Coordinates of C-alpha atoms in Angstrom, one line a residue:
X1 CA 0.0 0.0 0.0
X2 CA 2.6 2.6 0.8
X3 CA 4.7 1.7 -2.2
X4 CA 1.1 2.2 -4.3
X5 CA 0.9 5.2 -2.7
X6 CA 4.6 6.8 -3.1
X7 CA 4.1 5.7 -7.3
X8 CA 0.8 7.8 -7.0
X9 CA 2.6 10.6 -5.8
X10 CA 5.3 10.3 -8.2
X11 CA 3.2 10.1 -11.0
X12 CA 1.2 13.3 -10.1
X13 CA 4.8 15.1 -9.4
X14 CA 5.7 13.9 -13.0
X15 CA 2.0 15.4 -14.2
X16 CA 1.9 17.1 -17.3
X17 CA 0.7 20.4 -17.6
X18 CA -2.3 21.9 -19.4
X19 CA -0.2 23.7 -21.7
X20 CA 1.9 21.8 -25.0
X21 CA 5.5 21.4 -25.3
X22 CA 6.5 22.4 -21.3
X23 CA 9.5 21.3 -20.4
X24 CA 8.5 18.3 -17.9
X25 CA 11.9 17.9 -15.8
X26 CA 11.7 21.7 -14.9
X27 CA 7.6 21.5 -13.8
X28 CA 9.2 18.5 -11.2
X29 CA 11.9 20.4 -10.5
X30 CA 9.3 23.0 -9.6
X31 CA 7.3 20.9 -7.6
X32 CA 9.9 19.7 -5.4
X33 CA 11.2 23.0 -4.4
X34 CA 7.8 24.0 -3.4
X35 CA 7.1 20.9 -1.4
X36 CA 10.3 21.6 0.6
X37 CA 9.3 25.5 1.0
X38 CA 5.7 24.2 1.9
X39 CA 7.5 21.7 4.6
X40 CA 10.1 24.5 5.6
X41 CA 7.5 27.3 6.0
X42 CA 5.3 24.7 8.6
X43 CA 8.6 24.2 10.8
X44 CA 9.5 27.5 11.3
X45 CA 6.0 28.4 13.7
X46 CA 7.5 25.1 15.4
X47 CA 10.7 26.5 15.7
X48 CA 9.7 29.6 17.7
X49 CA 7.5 28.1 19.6
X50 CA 10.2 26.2 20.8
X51 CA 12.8 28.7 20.8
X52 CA 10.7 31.5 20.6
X53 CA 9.4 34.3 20.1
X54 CA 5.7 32.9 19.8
X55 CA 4.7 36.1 18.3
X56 CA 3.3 36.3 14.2
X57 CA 4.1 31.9 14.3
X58 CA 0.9 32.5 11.6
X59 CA 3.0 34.1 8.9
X60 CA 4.3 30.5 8.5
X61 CA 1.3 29.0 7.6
X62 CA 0.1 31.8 5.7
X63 CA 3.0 31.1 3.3
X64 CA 2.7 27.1 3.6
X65 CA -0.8 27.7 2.1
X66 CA 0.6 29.6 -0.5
X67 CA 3.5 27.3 -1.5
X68 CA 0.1 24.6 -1.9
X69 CA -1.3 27.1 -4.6
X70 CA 2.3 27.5 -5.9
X71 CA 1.9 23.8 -6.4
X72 CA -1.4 23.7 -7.4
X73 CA -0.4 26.2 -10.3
X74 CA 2.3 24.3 -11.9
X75 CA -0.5 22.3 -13.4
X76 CA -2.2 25.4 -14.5
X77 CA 0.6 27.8 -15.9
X78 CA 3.2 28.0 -18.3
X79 CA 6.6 26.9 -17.3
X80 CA 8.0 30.4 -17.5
X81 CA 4.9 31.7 -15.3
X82 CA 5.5 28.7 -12.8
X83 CA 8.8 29.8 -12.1
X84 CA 8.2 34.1 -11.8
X85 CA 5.6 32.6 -9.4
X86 CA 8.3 30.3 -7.4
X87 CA 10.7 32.9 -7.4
X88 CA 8.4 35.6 -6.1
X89 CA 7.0 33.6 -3.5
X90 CA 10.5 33.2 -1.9
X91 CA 11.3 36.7 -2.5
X92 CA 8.3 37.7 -0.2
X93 CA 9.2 35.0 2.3
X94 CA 12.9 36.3 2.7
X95 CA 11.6 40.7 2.9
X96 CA 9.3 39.5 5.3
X97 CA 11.4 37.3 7.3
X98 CA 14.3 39.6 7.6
X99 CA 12.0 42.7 8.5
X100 CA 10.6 40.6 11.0
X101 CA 14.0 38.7 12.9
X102 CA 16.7 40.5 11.5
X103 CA 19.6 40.3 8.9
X104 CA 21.3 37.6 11.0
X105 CA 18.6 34.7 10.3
X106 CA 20.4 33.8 7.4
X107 CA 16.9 33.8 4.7
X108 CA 18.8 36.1 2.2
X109 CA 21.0 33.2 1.1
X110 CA 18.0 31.6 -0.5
X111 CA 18.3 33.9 -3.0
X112 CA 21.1 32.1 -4.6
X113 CA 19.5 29.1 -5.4
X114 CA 16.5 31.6 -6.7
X115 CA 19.6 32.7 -9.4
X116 CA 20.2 28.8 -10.3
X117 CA 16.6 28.4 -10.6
X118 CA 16.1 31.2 -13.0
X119 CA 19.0 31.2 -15.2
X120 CA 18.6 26.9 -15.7
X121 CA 14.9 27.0 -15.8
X122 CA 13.6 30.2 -18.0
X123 CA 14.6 29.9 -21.6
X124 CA 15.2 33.9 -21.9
X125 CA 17.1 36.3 -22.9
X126 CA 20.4 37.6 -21.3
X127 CA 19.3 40.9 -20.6
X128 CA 16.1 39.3 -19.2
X129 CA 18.5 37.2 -16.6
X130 CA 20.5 39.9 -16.0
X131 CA 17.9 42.1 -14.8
X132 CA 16.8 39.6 -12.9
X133 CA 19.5 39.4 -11.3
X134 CA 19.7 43.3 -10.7
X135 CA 16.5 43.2 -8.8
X136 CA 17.5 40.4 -7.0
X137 CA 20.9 42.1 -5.7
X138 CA 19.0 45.4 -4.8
X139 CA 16.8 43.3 -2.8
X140 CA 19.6 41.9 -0.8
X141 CA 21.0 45.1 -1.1
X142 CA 18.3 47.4 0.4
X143 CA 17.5 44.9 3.0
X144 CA 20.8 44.8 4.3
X145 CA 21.0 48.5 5.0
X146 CA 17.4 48.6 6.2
X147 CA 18.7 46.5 8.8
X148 CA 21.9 48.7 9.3
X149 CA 19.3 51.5 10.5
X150 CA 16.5 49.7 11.7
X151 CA 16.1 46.7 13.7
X152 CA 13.7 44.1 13.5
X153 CA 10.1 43.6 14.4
X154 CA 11.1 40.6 16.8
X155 CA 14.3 40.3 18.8
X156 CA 16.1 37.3 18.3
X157 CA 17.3 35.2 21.3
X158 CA 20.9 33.9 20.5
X159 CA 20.1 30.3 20.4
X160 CA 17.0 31.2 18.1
X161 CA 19.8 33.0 16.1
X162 CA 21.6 30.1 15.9
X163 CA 18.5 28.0 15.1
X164 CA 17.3 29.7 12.4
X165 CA 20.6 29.8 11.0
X166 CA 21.2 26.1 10.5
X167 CA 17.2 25.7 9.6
X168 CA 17.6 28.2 6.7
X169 CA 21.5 27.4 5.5
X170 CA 20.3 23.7 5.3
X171 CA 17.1 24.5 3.0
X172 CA 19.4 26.9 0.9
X173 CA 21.6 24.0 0.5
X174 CA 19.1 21.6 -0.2
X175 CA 17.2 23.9 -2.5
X176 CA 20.3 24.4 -4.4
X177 CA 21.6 21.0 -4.5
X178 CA 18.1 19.5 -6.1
X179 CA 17.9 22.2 -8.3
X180 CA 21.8 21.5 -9.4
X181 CA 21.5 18.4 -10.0
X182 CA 18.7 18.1 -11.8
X183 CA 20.1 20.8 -14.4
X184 CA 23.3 19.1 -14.1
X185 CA 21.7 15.3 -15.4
X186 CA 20.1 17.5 -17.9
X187 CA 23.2 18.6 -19.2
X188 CA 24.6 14.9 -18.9
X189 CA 21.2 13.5 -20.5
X190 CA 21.7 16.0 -23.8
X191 CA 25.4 15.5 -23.5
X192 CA 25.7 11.8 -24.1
X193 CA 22.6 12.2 -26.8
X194 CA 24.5 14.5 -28.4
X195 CA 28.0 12.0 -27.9
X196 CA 25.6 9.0 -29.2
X197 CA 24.1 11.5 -32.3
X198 CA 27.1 12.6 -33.3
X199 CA 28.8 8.5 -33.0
X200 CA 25.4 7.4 -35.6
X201 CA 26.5 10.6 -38.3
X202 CA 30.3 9.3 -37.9
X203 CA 29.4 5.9 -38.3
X204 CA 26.7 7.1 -41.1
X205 CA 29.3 8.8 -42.9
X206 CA 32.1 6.2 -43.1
X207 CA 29.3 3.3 -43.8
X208 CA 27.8 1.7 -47.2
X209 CA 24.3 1.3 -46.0
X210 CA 23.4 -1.5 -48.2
X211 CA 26.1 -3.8 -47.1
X212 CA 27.3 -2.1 -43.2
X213 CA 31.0 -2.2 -44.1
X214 CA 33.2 0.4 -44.7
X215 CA 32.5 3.1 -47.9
X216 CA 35.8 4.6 -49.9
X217 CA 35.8 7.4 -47.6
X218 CA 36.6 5.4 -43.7
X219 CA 38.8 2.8 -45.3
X220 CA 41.1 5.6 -47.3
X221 CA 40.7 7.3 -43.7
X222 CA 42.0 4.0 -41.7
X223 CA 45.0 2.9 -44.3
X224 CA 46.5 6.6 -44.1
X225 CA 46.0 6.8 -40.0
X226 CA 47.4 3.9 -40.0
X227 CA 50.3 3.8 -42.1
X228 CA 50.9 7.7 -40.2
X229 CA 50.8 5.9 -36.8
X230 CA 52.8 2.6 -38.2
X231 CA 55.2 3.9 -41.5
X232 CA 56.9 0.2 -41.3
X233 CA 54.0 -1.9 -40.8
X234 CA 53.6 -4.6 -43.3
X235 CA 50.4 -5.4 -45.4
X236 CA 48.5 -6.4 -48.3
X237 CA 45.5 -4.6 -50.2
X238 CA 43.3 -7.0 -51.6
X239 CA 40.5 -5.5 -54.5
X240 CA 37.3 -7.6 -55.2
X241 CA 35.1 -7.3 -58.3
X242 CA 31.9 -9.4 -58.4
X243 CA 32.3 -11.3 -62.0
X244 CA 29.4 -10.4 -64.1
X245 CA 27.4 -8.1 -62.0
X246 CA 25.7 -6.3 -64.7
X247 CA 24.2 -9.2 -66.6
X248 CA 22.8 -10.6 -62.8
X249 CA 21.2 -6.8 -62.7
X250 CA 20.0 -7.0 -66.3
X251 CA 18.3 -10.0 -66.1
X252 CA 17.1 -10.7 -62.5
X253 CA 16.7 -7.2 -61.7
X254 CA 18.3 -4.2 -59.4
X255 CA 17.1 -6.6 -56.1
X256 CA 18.5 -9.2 -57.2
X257 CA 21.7 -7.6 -57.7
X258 CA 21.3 -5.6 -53.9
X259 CA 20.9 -9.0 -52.5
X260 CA 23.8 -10.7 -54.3
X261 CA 25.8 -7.5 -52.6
X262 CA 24.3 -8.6 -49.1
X263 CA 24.8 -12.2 -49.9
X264 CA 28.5 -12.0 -50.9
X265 CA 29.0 -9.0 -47.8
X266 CA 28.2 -11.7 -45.8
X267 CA 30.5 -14.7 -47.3
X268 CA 33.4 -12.0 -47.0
X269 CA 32.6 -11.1 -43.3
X270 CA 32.3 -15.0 -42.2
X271 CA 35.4 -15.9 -44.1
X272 CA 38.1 -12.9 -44.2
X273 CA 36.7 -10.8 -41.4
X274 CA 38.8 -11.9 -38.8
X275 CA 42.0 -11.2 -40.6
X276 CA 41.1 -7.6 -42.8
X277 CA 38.7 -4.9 -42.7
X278 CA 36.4 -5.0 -45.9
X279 CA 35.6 -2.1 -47.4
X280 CA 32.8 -1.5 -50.6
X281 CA 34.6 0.5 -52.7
X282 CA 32.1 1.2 -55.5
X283 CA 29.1 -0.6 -57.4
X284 CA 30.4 -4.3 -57.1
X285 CA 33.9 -3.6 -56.2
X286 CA 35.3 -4.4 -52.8
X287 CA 38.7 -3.8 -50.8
X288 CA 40.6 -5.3 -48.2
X289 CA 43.1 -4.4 -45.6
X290 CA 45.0 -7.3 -44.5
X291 CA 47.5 -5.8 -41.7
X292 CA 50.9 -8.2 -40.8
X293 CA 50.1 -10.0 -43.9
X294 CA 52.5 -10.5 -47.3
X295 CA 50.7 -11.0 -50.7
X296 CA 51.3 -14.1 -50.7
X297 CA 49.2 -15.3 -47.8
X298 CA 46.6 -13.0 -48.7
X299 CA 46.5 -15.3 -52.4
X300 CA 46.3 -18.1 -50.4
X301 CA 42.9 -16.9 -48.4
X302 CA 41.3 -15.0 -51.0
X303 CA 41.6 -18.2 -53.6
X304 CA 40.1 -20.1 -50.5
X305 CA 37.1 -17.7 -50.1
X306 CA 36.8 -17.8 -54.3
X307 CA 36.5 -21.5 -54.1
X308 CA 34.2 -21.5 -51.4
X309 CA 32.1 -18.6 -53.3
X310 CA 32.1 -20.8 -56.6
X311 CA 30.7 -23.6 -54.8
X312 CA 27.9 -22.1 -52.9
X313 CA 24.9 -20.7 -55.4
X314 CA 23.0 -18.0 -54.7
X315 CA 19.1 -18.5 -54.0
X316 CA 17.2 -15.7 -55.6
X317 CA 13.7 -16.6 -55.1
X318 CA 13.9 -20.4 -55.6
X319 CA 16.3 -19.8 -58.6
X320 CA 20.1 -20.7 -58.4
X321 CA 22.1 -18.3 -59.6
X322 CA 26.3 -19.1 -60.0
X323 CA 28.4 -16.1 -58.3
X324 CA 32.0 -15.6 -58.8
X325 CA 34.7 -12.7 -57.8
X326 CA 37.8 -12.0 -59.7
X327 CA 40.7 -10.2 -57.0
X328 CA 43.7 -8.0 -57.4
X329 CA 46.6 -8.1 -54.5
X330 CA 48.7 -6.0 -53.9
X331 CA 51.8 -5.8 -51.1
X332 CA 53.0 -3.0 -49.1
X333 CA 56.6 -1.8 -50.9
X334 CA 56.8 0.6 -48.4
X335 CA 57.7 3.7 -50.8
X336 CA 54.4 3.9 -52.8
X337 CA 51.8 5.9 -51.7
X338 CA 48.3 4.8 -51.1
X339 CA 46.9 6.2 -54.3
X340 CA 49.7 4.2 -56.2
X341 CA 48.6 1.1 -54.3
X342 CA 45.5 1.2 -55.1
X343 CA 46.3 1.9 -58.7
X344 CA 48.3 -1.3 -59.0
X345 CA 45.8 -3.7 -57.0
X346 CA 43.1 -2.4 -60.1
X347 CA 45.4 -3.5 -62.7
X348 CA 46.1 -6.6 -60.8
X349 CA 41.9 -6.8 -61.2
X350 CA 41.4 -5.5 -64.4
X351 CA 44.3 -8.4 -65.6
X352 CA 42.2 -11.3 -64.0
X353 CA 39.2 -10.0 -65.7
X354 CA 41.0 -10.2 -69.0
X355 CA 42.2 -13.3 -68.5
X356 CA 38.9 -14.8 -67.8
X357 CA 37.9 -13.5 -64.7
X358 CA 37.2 -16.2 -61.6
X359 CA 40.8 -15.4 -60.1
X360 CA 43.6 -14.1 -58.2
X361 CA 45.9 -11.9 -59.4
X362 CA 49.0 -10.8 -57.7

């Protein structure tokens, strides 16, 4: 039953309001802080009737009814209006508090979680916070020397002094730290979406999105960062070209040929993934990075995966269709840069397609 009861409660402290597009986390935020001013403003008449003096104990619970309107309002007013509201309740609270007991009861520091508040919470202008912040300092300001020349309503005893001191630095600091944090895990919340956006566009940019490897761009991007970070590494560029990809397009149609892509993406990934990153280049072409490898290890695997390739026909809707992939190799000489290595691994190709395609050339 209490557990029912504390979701209840949650759920009507999570409430929408009546108006569209309010910013949710700042009407909780809201809520909270007037719950703890409605709680703080019924201790204090306890407080002095403790510690005295039992004189105006009603102003307490004049402004505990209010902060249940403040509430009350949230679900009424706009976000912006919620928070003038919150602010100016406070504000009243701390000119009638000080008038009352005196400079020394420590109230005026509530106004700096009234700044956090104001500047996190109301999407406004500068010059709007700024003046806000104005008013707020002449408030202090003029209170201060009122109580320079006058003294208050109610004289303080020194243990109420003392009382009233801890009471109000400990809701200041709890006011502040609620509203903190909650600005600060909305800065967090849009930081890491923003971390996590940004992550997808990388990824998005560097990936094919028909196959998920690599496009031209990332792999050209990882072979130079690469070679920068290791100039004497050894390797091997591999280039595939599906063998003819333009008849299988032609006769079976562009779906066809998208899923012979897939198909073959997913061959290349079972079979060479572990040992190179694969890369589309272009229409039916592939490349491949194979890093600590020489050429002629990378022969041996890529004849391995063309063998397994000729073997295995592709099922295009209850029709087998043979597949094949001619490749071009090409070893790092360690003077050539990678534009010239990439030219020589497309002659390599363009030679096993002359010579009848279904090979590797290296």
């Amino acid at each position: 039953m209490f557990k029912g009861l504390c979701r209840k409660f949650y759920a009507l402290l999570r409430k929408e309001a009546v108006h569209e597009n309010e910013p949710q986390r700042i009407l909780f935020l809201l809520r909270i802080i007037l719950l703890i001013l409605g709680l703080y403003f019924l201790i204090i008449p306890l407080v002095f009737c403790i510690v005295g003096p039992k004189t105006e104990v009603w102003t307490g619970y004049i402004f505990a009814a209010m902060a249940v309107a403040a509430f009350y309002a949230t679900y009424r007013l706009k976000v912006h209006t919620s928070v003038l509201v919150c602010s100016s309740l406070q504000l009243a609270w701390i000119i009638v508090f000080v008038v009352l007991y005196g400079w020394d009861c420590g109230i005026q520091h509530l106004m700096f979680e009234m700044l956090v508040l104001v500047y996190f919470a109301v999407y406004n202008s500068l010059v709007y916070k700024v003046s806000y912040t104005v008013v707020l300092f002449a408030v202090r300001f003029s209170l201060f020397l009122y109580c320079r020349v006058n003294i208050s309503v109610f004289a303080l005893t020194e243990t109420a002094t003392v009382v009233l001191q801890i009471i109000n630095t400990i809701v200041t600091f709890v006011l502040m730290a609620v509203a903190c944090s909650m600005f600060s895990s909305n800065v967090e919340s849009a930081e890491k979406k923003l971390v996590l956006y940004n992550e997808q566009l990388k990824k998005q940019a560097g990936t094919d999105p028909l196959t998920g490897l690599w496009n031209r761009r990332q792999m050209i991007q990882y072979i130079t960062e690469k070679r920068r970070k290791e100039p004497v590494m050894a390797f091997t560029i591999g280039m595939g070209d599906i063998d003819f990809f333009k008849r299988i397009n032609d006769h079976w149609g562009h779906d066809c040929g998208d899923a012979v892509l897939v198909w073959i993406t997913q061959h290349m990934s079972r079979e060479l993934g572990e040992h190179a990153k694969l890369c589309r280049w272009g229409g039916e072409e592939f490349i491949f990075f194979f890093p600590d490898m020489n050429g002629d290890e990378v022969c041996l695997m890529l004849n391995t995966f063309r063998m397994k390739l000729g073997n295995d026909l592709f099922d295009w809707r209850g029709e087998w269709i043979p597949v094949t992939m001619t490749f071009g190799v090409e070893e790092n000489d360690f003077k050539s840069n990678i534009d010239t290595l990439l030219k020589n691994v497309d002659a390599k190709l363009y030679m096993g397609k002359e010579q009848g395609r279904d090979r590797v050339i290296y």
